Short mmCIF file of C-alpha atoms and ligand atoms in Angstrom, two decimals:
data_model
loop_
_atom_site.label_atom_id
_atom_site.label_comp_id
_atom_site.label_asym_id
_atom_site.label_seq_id
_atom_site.Cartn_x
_atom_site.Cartn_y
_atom_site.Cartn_z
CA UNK A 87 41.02 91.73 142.95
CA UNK A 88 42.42 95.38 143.68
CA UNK A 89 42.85 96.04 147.28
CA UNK A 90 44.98 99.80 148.55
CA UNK A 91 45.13 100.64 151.87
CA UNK A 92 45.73 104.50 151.71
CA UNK A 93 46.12 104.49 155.24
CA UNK A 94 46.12 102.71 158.14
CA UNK A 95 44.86 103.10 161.49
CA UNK A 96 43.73 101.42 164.06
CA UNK A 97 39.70 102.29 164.00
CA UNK A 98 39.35 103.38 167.74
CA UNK A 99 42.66 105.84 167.37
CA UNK A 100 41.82 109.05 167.35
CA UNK A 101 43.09 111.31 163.96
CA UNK A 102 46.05 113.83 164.84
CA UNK A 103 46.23 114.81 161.44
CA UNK A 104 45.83 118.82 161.23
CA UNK A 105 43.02 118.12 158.26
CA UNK A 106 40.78 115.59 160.23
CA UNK A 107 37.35 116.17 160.58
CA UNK A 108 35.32 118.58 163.22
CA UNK A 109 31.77 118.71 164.75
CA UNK A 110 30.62 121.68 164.99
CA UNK A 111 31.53 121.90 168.67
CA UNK A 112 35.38 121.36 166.90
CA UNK A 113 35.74 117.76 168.69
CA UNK A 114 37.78 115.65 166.70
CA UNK A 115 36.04 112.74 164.77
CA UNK A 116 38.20 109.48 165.49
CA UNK A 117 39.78 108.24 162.13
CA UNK A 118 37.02 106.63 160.22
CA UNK A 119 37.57 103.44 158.17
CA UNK A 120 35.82 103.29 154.75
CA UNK A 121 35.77 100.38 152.56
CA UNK A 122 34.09 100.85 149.00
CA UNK A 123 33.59 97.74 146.78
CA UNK A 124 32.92 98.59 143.31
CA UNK A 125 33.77 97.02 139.98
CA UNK A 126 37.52 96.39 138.48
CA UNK A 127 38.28 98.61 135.53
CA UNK A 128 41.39 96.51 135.12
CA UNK A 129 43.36 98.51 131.48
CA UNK A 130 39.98 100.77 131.55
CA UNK A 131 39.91 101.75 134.86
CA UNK A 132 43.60 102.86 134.64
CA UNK A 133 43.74 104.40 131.65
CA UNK A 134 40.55 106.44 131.92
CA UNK A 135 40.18 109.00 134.52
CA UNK A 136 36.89 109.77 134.01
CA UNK A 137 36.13 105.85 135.31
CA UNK A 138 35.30 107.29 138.73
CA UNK A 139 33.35 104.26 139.34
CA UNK A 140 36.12 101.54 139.32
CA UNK A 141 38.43 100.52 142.17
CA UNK A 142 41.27 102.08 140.25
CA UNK A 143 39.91 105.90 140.78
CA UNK A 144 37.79 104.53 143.77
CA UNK A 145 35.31 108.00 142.82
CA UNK A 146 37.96 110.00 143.25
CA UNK A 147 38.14 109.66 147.28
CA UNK A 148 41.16 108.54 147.62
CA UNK A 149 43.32 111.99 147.90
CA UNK A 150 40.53 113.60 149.89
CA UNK A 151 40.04 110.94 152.59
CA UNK A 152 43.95 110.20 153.29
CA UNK A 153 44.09 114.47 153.71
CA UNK A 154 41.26 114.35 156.50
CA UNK A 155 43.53 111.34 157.74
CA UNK A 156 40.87 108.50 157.25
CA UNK A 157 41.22 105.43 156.00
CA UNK A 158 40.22 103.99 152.23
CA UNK A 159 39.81 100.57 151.38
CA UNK A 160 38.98 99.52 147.80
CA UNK A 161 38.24 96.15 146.83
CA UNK A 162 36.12 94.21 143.80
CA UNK A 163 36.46 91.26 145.68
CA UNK A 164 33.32 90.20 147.58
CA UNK A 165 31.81 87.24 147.22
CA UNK A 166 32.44 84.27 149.77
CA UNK A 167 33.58 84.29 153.72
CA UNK A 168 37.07 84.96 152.53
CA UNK A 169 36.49 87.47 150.52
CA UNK A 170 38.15 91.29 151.00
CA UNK A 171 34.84 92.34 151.60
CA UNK A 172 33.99 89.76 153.97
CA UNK A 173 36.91 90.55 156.20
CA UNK A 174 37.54 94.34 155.80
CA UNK A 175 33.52 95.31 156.80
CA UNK A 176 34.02 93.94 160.00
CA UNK A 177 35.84 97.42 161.33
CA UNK A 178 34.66 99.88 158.69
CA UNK A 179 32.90 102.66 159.87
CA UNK A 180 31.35 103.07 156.55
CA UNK A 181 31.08 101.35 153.29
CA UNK A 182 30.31 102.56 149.99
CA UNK A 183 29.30 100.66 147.18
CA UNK A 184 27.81 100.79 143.54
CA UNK A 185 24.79 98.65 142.36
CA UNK A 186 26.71 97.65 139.72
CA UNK A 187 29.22 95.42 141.65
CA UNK A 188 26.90 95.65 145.20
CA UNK A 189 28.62 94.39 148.26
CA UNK A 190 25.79 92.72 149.67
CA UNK A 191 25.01 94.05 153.38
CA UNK A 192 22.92 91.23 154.68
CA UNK A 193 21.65 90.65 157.97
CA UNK A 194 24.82 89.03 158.66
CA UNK A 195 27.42 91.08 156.83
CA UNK A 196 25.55 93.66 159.33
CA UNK A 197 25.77 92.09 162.29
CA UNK A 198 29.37 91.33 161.77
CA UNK A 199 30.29 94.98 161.41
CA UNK A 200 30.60 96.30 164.45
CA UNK A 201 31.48 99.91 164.09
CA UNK A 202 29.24 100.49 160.60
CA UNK A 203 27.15 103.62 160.86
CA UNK A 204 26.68 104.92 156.95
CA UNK A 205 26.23 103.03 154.09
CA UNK A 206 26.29 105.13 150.57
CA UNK A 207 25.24 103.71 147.25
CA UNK A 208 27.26 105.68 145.02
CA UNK A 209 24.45 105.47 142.27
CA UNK A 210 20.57 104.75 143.06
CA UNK A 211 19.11 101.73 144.69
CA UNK A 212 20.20 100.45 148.21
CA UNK A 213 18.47 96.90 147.83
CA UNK A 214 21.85 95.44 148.09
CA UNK A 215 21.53 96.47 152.19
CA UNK A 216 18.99 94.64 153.91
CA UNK A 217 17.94 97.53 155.13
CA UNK A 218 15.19 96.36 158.03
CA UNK A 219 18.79 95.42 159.51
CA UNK A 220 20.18 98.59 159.10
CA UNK A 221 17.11 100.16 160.54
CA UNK A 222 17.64 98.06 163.99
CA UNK A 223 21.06 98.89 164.32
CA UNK A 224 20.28 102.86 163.49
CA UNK A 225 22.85 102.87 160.15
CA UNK A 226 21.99 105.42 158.07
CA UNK A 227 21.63 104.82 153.78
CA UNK A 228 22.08 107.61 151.67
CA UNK A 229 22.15 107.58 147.90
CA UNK A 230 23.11 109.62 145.15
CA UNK A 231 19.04 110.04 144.41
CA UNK A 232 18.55 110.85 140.61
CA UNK A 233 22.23 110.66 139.76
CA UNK A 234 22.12 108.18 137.06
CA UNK A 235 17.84 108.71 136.37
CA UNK A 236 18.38 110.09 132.91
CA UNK A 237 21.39 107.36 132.26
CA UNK A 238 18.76 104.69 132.98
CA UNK A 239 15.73 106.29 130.92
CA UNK A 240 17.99 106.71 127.94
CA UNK A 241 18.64 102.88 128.56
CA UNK A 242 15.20 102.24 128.79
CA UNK A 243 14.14 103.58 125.46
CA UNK A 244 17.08 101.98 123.54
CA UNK A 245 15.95 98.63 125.14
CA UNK A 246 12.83 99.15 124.08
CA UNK A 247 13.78 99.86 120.73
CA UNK A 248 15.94 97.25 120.10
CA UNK A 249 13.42 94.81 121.12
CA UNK A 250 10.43 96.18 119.40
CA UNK A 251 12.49 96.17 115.57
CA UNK A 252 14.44 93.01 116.66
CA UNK A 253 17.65 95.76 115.87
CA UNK A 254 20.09 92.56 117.76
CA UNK A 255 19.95 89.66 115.80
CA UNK A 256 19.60 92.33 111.77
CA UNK A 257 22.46 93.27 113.37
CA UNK A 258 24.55 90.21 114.17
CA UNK A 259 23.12 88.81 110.86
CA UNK A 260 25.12 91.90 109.35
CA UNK A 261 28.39 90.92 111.08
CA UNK A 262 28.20 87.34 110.22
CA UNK A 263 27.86 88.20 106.57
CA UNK A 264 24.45 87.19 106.21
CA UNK A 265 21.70 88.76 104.40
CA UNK A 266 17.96 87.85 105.42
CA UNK A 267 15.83 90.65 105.55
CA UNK A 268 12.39 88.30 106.04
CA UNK A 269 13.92 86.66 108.97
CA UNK A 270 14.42 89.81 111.07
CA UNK A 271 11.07 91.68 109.69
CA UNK A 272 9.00 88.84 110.77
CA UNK A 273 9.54 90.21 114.48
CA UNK A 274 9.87 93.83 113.87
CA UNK A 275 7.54 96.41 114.82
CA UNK A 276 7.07 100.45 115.55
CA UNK A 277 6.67 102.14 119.09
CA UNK A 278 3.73 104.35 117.59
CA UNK A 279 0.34 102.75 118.38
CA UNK A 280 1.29 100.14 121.54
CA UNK A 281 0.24 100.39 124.77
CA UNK A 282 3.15 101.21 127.35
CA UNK A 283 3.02 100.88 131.10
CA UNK A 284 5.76 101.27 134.28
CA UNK A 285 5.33 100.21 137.21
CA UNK A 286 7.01 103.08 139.00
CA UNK A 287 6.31 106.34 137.84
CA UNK A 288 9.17 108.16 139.92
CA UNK A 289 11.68 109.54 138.50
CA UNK A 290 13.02 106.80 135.87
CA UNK A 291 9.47 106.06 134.74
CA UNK A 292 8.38 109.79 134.66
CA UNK A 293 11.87 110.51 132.45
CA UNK A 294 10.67 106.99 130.48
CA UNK A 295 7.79 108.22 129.66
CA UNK A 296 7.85 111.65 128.37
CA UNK A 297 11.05 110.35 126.36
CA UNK A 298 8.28 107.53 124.74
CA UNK A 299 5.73 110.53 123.82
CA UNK A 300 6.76 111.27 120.61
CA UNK A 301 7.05 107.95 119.64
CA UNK A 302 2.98 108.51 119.61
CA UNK A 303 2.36 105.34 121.52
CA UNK A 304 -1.44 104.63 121.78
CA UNK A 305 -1.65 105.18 125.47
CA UNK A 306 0.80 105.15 128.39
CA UNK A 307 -0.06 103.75 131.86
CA UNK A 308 1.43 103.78 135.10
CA UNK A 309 1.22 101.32 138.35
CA UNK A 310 2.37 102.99 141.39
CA UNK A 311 1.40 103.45 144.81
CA UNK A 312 2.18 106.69 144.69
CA UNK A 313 -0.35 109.13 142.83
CA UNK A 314 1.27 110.99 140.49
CA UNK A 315 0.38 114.70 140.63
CA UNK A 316 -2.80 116.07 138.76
CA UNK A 317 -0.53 118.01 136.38
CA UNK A 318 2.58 115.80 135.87
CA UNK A 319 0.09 113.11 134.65
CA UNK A 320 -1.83 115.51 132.20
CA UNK A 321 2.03 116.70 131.15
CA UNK A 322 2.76 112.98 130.45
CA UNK A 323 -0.14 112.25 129.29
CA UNK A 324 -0.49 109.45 131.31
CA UNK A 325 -3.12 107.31 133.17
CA UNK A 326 -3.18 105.20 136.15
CA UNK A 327 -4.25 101.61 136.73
CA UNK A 328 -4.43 100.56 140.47
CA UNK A 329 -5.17 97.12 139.55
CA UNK A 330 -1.94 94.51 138.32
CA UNK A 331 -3.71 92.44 136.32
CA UNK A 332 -5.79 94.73 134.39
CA UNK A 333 -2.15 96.63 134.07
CA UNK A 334 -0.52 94.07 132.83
CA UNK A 335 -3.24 92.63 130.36
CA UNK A 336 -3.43 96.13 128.45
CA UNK A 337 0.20 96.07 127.56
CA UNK A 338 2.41 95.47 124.65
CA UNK A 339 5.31 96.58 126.60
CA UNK A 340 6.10 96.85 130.58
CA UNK A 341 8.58 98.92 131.44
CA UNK A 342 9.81 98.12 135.17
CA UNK A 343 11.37 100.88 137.32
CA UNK A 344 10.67 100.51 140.89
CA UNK A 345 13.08 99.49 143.21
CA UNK A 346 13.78 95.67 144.84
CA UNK A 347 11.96 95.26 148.22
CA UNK A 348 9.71 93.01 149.97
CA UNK A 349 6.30 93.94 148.08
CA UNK A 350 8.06 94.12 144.67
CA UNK A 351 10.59 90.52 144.55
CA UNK A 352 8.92 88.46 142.28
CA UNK A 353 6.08 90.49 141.76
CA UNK A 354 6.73 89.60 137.89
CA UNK A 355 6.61 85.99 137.91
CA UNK A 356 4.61 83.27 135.77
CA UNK A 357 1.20 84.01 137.34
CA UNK A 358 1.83 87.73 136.39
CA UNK A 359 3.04 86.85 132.83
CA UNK A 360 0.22 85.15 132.45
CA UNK A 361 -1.25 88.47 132.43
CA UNK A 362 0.33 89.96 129.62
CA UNK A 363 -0.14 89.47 125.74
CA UNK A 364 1.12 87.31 123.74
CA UNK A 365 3.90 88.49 122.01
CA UNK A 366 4.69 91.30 124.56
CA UNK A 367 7.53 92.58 125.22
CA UNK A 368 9.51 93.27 128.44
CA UNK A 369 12.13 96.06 130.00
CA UNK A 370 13.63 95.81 133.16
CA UNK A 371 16.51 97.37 134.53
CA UNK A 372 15.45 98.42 137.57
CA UNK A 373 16.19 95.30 139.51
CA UNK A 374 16.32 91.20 138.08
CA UNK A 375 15.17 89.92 141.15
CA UNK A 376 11.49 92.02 140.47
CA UNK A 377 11.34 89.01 137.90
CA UNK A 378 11.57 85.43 138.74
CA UNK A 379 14.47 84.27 136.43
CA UNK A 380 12.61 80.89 135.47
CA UNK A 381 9.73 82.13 134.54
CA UNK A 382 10.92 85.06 132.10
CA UNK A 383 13.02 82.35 130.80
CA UNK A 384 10.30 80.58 130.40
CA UNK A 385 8.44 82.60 128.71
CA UNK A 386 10.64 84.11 126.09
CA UNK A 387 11.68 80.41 125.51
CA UNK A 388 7.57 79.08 124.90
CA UNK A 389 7.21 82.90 123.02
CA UNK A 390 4.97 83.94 125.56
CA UNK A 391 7.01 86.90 125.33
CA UNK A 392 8.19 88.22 121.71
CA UNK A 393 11.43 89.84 124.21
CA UNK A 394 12.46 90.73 127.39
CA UNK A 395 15.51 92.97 127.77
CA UNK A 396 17.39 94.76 130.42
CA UNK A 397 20.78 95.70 132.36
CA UNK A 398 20.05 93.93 135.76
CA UNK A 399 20.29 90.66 136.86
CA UNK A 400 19.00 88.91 140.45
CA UNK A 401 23.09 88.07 141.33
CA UNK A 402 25.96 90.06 139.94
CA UNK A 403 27.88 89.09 138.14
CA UNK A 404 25.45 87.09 136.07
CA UNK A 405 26.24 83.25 136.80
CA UNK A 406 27.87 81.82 133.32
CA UNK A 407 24.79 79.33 133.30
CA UNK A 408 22.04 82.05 133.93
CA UNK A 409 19.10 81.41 131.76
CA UNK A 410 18.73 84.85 130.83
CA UNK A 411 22.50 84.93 128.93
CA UNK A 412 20.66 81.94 126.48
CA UNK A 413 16.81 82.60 126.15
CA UNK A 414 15.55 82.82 122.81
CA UNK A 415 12.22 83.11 121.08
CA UNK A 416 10.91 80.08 118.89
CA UNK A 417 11.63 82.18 116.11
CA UNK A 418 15.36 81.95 116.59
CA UNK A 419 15.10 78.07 115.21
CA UNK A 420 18.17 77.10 116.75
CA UNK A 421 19.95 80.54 115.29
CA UNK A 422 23.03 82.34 117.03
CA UNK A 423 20.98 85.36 116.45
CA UNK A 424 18.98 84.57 119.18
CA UNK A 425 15.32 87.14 118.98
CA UNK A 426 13.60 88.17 122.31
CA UNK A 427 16.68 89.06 124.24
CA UNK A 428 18.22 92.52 125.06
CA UNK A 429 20.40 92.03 127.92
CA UNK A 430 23.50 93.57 128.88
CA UNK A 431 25.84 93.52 132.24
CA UNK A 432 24.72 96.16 134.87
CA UNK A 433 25.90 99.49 133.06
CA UNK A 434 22.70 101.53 132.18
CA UNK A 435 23.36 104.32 135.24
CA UNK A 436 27.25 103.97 134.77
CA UNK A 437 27.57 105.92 131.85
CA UNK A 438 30.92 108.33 132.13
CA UNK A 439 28.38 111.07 132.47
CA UNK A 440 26.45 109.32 135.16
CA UNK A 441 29.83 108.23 136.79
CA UNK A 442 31.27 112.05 137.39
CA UNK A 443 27.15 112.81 139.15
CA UNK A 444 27.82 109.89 141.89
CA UNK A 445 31.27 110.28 142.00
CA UNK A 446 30.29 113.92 143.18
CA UNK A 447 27.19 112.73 145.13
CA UNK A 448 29.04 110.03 147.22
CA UNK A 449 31.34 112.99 148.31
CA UNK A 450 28.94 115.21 149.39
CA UNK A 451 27.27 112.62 151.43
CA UNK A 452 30.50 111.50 152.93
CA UNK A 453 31.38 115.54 153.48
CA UNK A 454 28.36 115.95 155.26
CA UNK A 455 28.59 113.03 157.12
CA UNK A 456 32.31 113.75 158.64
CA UNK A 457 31.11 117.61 158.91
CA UNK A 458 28.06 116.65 161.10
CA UNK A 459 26.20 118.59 158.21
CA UNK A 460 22.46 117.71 157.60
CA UNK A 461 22.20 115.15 154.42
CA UNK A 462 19.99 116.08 151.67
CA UNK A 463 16.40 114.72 152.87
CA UNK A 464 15.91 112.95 148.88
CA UNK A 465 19.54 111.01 149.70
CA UNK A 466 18.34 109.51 152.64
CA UNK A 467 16.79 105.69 152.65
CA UNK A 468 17.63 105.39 155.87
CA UNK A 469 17.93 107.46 159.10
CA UNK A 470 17.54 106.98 162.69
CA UNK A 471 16.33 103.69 162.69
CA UNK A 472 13.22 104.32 160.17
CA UNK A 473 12.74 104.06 156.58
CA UNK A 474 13.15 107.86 155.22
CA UNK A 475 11.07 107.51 151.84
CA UNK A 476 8.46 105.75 151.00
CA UNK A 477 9.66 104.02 147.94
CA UNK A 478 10.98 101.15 149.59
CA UNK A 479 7.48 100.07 150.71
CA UNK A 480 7.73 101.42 153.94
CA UNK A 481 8.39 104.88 156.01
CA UNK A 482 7.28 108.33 156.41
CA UNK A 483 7.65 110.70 153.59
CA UNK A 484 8.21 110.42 149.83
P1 NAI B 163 12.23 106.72 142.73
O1 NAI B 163 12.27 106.50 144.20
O2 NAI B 163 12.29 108.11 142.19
O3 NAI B 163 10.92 106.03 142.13
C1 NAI B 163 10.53 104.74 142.46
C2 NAI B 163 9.02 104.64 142.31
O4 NAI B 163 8.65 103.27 142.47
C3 NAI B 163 8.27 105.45 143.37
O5 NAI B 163 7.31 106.28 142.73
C4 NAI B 163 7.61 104.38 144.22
O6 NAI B 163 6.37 104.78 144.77
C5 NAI B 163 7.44 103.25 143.21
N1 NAI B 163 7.21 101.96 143.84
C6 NAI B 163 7.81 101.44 144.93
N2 NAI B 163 7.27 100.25 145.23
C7 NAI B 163 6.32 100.01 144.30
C8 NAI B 163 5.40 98.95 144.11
N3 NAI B 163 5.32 97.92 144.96
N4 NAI B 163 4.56 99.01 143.06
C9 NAI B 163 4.58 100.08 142.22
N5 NAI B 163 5.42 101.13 142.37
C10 NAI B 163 6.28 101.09 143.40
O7 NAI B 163 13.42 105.83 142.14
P2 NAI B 163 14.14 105.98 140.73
O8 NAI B 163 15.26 106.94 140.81
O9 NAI B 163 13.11 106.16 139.68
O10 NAI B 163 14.81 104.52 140.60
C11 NAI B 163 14.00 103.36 140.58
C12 NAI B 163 14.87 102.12 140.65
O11 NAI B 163 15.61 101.98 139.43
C13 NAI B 163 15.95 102.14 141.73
O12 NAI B 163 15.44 101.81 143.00
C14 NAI B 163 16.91 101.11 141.21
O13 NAI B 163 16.54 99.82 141.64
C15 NAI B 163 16.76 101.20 139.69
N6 NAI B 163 17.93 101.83 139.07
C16 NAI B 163 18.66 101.10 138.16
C17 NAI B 163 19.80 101.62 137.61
C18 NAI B 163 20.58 100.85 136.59
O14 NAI B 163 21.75 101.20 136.34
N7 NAI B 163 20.02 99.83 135.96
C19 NAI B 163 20.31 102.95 137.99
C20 NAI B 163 19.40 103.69 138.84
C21 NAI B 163 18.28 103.11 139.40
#
C-alpha cells in the first residue's frame, strides 16, 4: 500500500492559497479533494520517472494540485471495507483511476461519496464506474479517449501472433533447454488466408485491423452497432455482419474490442463459443468480463479453442486460482509449456508511451474541470446525468 497526503484540508474549507482555482466569474473553488488509486510501482515506480501511471509519480499531479492548494490522495489499496479506497472516497470530490488497478465505483462506493462530482479514467474504459449510478447522481466521467488505442492494437496483433505460431510454449521449450520442433509446429499457423473479425470497430478495432492487412488475411469482418463509414470500410477493406452467430461461425480468429456494459457482459460465453470453429482462436483485451471465465476455460481446456489470449481479466488482480492463469489445450499433454494461452496482467495501454498520453490527458481534464473550461466532447462518458456516447450501449451521440 502507498498512501501521501500532499495536503490536507478539511473538504468544505474554502482554498486561501494565492494559486487556487477560479470560475470565470473569479469565485474561488473550495479546496477539492482528489483521491487516485492506481497500481504500485514499488523499485519501478521509484526509479522510473517516466512510470506516470504508478502511485509513486501519481501522473505527475502531485506538484500541480498542492500549488492550486488541493488535496492528493494516492493509494493501491482498494479492495475490502477497510481498504484506503474504501475510506478516503467518502469525502473526495473527485477520483481518478486507471483500468489497470480500477477502483471500483459501484452503486455503493457511489452512494457513500458524498461530495464526488468527476470521475477520470486516466486511460480508456470507465466500466469500473457503474455508471447508471453516476448518471442519477449527475457525476460526470471523462476519459483520456484514444490515449492508449495504438498501445492496445499493437497488443492485439502480437497476441494474435503469438497464438496463431504457438511463439509461447517454442519459446519456453528454448529456455528449458529443450529441442522439439514437431511439438510446437503441430499448432502453428500463418495470419495470411484466415478469416478475422472484431466486435467493435472503433478505434482499437479500426487500428486492429488495418495493422492485420498486410498480413493478407482472407477477409476481415466487423460486428458493431455502429456503421462504419462508406469509406473507412472500403479503406479497411472490411465487411460487416449484423448477425452474432453468422459472425462468429466465419471466424478463425475474434478479436474483441468493445467496451464492458450491460449488452456486452458475457456476450462471449459457451452458447457463443459454440459458434466458432474448431480450433479458433481468441483475443481479448478489451474487457475479461465480455467472456464468461468458465466457459473460455472450458473451451481451451476440451480444444474447442486452439487459444485464447489477452491482457484483461473479469477482477484485477487476477485471483491466484483463476482458470485462465492454468488453461491449456489437449495438446499440452500435461506439459509446462502449456499451448492455447496468451495472457498477461493488465498492461497492453500502459506502455511508457501510452503512460506520458494519459498522464497528460488526466490533466487536462482535471484543468478544465477546476477552470470551469468545457471538456473535450470525445472525453466525456458521462455528463449531466446522461450517457454522452453511445458506446456504452446507451446515450445521445457517438
Ligand atoms: P471506442 O469507443 O472508440 O470503440 C468502441 C466500439 O465498440 C464502438 O464502435 C461501439 O459502437 C462498439 N460497441 C459498443 N457496444 C457494442 C456491442 N454491444 N456490440 C458491438 N460493438 C459494440 O473505444 P476504444 O477506444 O476502441 O476502446 C474499446 C475498449 O477497449 C474500451 O472500452 C476498453 O474496455 C478497452 N481498452 C483496453 C485497454 C487495455 O489496456 N487492455 C486500453 C484501452 C481500451
Amino acid at each position: 500500500m502507498s498512501l501521501r497526503i500532499l495536503e490536507k484540508r478539511s473538504p468544505t474549507q474554502p482554498s486561501t492559497s494565492e494559486g487556487s482555482s477560479n470560475d470565470m466569474n473569479g469565485t474561488a473553488l473550495r479546496a477539492q479533494k482528489v483521491l487516485a488509486v492506481l497500481y504500485s510501482g514499488g523499485k519501478y515506480g521509484a526509479r522510473n520517472p517516466r512510470m506516470l501511471g504508478t502511485t509513486e509519480q501519481a501522473l505527475g499531479l502531485g506538484d500541480y494540485l498542492k500549488s492550486k492548494g488541493h488535496t492528493l490522495v494516492v493509494t493501491d489499496d482498494k479492495e475490502g471495507a477497510d481498504s484506503t479506497f474504501q475510506k478516503e472516497i467518502v469525502d473526495a470530490d473527485i477520483l481518478i483511476t486507471t483500468p489497470f488497478h480500477p477502483g471500483y465505483a459501484t452503486r455503493d462506493v457511489i452512494s457513500k461519496a458524498k461530495n464526488l462530482k468527476l470521475c477520470i479514467t486516466a486511460g480508456v474504459g470507465s466500466d469500473h464506474i457503474d455508471l447508471n449510478a453516476a448518471n442519477e447522481r449527475k457525476i460526470t466521467v471523462a476519459e483520456v479517449s484514444g490515449s492508449n488505442v495504438v498501445s492496445v492494437a499493437e497488443h492485439v496483433v502480437m497476441t494474435m501472433l503469438c497464438l496463431v505460431r504457438n511463439f509461447v510454449p517454442a519459446h519456453e521449450q528454448i529456455r528449458a533447454g529443450d529441442w522439439n520442433v514437431a511439438k510446437v509446429a503441430q499448432d502453428a499457423y500463418d495470419i495470411e488466408g484466415k478469416v478475422i473479425g472484431t466486435i467493435g470497430a472503433g478505434r482499437i478495432g479500426q487500428r486492429v485491423l488495418r495493422r492485420l492487412q498486410p498480413f493478407d488475411p482472407k477477409q476481415l469482418y466487423y460486428y458493431d452497432y455502429t456503421e462504419l463509414p462508406n469509406e473507412i470500410a472500403k479503406d479497411i477493406k472490411v465487411e460487416r455482419i449484423t448477425d452474432l452467430k453468422e459472425f462468429l461461425g466465419k471466424l478463425d480468429i475474434l478479436t474483441i474490442n468493445c467496451p464492458l456494459h450491460e449488452q456486452t457482459k458475457g456476450m462471449i460465453n459457451k452458447e457463443t463459443i459454440g459458434w466458432m470453429k474448431k480450433g479458433s482462436w481468441i483475443v481479448n483485451t478489451a474487457r475479461g468480463a465480455i467472456c464468461d471465465a468458465d466457459a473460455i476455460a472450458e473451451a481451451v481446456n476440451s480444444g474447442h479453442l486452439l487459444g485464447y489470449g489477452g491482457d484483461v481479466w473479469p477482477v484485477q488482480p487476477a485471483p491466484a486460482n483463476m482458470p485462465w492463469r492454468t488453461m491449456a489445450h489437449p495438446n499440452s499433454e500435461g506439459d509446462k509449456f502449456n499451448v492455447g494461452s496468451a495472457m498477461t496482467p493488465h498492461y497492453s495501454g500502459t506502455t511508457l508511451d501510452a503512460q506520458k498520453r494519459y498522464a497528460d490527458g488526466t490533466k487536462t481534464i482535471l484543468e478544465n474541470y477546476l477552470n470551469h473550461k468545457p471538456q473535450d466532447p470525445q472525453n466525456l462518458i458521462c455528463e449531466g446525468g446522461d450517457y454522452a456516447t453511445k458506446a456504452y450501449g446507451a446515450g445521445k451521440r457517438a
